[in-house]
Coordinates of N, CA and C in Angstrom, one line a residue:
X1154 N 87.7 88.7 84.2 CA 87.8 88.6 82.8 C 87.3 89.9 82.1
X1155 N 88.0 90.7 81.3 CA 87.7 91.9 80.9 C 86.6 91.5 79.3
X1156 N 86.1 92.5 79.4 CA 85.2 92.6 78.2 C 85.8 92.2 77.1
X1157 N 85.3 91.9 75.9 CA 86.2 91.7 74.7 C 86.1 92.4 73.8
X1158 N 85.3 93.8 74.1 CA 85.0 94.7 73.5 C 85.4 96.1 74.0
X1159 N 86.4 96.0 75.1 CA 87.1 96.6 76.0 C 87.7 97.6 74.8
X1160 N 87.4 99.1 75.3 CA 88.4 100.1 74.6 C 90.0 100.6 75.8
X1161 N 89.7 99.6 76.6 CA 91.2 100.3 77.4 C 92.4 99.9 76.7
X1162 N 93.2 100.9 76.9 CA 94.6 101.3 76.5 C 95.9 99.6 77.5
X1163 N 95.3 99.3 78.0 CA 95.6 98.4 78.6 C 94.5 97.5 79.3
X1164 N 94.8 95.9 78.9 CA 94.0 95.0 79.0 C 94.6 93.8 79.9
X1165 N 95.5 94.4 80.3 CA 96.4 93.7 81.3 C 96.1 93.9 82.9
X1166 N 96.0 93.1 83.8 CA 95.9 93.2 85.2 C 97.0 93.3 85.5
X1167 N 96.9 94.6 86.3 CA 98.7 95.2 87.1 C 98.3 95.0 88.2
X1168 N 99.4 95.1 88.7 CA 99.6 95.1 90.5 C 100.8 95.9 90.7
X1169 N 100.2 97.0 92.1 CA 100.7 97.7 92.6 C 101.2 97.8 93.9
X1170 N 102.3 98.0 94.3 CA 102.4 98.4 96.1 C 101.8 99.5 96.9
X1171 N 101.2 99.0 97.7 CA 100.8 100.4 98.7 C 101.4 100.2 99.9
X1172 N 101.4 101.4 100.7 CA 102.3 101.2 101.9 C 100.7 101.3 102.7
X1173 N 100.7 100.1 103.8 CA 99.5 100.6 104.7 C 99.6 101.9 106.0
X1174 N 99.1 102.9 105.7 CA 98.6 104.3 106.4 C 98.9 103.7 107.9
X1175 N 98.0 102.6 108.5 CA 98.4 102.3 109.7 C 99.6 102.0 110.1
X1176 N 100.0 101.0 109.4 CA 102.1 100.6 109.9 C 102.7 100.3 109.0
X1177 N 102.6 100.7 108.2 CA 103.7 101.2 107.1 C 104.1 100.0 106.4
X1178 N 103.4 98.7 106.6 CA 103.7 97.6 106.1 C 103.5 97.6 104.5
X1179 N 104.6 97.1 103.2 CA 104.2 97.1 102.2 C 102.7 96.2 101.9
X1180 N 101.7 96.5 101.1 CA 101.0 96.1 100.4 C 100.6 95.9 98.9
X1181 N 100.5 94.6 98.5 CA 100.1 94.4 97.0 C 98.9 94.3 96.5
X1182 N 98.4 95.1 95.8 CA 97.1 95.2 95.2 C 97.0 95.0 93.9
X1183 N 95.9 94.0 93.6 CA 95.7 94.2 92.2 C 94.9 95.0 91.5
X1184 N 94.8 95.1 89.9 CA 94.1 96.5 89.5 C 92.4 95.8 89.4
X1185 N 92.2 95.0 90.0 CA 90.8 94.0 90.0 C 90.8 93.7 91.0
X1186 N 91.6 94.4 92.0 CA 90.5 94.2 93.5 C 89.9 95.4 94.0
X1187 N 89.0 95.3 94.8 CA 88.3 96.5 95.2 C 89.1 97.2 96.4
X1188 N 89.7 96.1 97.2 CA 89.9 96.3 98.6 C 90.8 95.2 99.4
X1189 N 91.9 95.2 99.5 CA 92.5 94.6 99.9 C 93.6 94.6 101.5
X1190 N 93.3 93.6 102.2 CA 93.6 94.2 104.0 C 94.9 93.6 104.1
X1191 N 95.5 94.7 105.0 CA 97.2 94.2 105.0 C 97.4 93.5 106.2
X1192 N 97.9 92.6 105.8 CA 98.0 91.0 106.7 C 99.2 91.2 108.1
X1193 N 99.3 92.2 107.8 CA 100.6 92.7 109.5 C 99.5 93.0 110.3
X1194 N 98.4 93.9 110.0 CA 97.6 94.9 110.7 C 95.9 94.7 111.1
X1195 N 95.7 93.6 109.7 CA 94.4 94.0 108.9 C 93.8 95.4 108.3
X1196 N 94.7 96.5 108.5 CA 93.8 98.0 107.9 C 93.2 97.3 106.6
X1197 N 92.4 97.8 105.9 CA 91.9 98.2 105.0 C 92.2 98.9 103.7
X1198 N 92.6 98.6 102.9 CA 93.0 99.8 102.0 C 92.2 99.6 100.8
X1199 N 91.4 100.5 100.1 CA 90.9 100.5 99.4 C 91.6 100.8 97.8
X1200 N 91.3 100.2 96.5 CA 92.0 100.3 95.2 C 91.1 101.5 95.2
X1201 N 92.1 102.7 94.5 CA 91.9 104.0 94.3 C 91.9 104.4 93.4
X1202 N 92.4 103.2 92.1 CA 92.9 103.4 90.9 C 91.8 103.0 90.4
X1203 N 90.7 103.1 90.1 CA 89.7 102.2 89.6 C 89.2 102.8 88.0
X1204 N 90.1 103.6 87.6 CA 90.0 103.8 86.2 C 88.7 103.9 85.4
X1205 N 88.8 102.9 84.2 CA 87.8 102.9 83.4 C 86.4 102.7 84.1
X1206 N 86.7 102.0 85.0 CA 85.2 101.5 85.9 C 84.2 102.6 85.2
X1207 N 84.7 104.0 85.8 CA 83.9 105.1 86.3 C 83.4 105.4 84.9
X1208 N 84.0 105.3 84.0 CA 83.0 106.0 82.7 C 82.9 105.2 81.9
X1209 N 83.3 104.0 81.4 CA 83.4 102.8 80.8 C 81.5 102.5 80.4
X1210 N 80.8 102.3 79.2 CA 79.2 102.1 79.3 C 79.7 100.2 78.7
X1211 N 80.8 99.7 78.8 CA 80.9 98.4 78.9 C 81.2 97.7 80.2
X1212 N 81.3 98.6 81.3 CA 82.3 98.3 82.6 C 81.4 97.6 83.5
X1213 N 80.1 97.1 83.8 CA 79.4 96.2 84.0 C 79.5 94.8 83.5
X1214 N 79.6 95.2 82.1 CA 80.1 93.8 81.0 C 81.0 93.2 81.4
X1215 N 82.3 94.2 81.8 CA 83.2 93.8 81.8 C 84.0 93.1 83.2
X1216 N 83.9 93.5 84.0 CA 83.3 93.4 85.6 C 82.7 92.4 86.4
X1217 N 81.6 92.5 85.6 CA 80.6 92.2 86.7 C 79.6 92.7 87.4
X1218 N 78.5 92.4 87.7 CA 77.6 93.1 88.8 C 77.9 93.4 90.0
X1219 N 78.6 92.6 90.3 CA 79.4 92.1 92.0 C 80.6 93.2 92.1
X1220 N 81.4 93.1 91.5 CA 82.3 94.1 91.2 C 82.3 95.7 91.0
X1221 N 81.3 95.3 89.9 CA 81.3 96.4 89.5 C 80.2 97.7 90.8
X1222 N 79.3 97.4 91.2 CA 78.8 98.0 92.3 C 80.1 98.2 93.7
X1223 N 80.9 97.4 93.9 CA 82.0 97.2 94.9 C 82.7 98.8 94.4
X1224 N 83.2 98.2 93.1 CA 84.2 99.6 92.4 C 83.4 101.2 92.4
X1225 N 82.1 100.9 91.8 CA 81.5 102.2 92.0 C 81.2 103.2 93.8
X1226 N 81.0 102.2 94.3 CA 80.9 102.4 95.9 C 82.2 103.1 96.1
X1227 N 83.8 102.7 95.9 CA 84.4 102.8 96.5 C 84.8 104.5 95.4
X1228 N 84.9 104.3 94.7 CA 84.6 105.9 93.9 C 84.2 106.8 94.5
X1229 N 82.7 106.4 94.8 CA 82.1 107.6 95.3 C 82.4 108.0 96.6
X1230 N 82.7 106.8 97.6 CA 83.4 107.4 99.0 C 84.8 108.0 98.6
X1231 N 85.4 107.7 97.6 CA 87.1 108.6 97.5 C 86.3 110.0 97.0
X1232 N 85.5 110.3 96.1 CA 84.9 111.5 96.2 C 84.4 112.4 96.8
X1233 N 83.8 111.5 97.6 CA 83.5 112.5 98.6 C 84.1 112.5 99.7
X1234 N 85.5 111.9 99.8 CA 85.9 112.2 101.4 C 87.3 113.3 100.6
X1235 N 87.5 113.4 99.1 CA 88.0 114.4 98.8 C 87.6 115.7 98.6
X1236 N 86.2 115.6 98.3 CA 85.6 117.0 98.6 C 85.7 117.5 100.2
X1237 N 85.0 116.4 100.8 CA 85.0 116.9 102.3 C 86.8 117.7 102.9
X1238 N 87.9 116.8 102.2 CA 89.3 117.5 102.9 C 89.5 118.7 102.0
X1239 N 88.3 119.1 100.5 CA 89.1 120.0 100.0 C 88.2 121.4 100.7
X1240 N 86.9 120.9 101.3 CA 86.1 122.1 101.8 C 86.9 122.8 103.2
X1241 N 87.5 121.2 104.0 CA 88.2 121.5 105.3 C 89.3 122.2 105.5
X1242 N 90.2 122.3 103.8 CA 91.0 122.6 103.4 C 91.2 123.9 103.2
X1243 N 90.1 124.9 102.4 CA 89.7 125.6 102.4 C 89.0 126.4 103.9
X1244 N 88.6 125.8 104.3 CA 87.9 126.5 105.9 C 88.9 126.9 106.3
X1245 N 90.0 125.8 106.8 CA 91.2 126.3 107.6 C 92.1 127.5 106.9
X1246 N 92.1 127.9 106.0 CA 92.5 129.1 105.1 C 91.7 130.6 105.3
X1247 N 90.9 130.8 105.4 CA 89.9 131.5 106.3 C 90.7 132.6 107.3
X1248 N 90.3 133.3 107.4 CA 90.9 133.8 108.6 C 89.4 134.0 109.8

């Protein structure tokens, strides 16, 4: 249930396809799940789109406590495993 005080540009729950990384099997995610496992394989795929979550000071409100900790977690691991490929990224550039 989104906040009712919600400033997003969209207040609508989407759903998107992902392809799962392990076997290539389509996956559907919604924009209100944290993490959703693809049923060929079980991998794991985590929602990456987590938008307003991140800066939103109503996104607890809006959310949940349950959620909303789920979504912040999953932020900060996409953060930092993008720093990590962009430092490794850079090393390999190096001579």
């Amino acid at each position: 249930m989104l906040y009712s005080g919600c400033q997003s540009k969209s207040k609508e729950i989407s759903i998107a396809e992902k392809i799962c990384p392990q076997c290539g099997n389509p996956v559907e995610i919604f924009s209100t799940d944290t993490e959703v496992v693809c049923d060929k394989c079980g991998f794991v795929i985590y929602n990456d789109m987590l938008s307003c979550v991140q800066w939103c000071k109503y996104a607890r409100k809006c959310v949940g406590d349950q959620m909303y900790e789920q979504m912040m977690e999953i932020a900060k691991h996409n953060k930092e495993k993008a720093a990590k490929e962009r430092a490794e990224k850079a090393a390999s550039k190096q001579p």
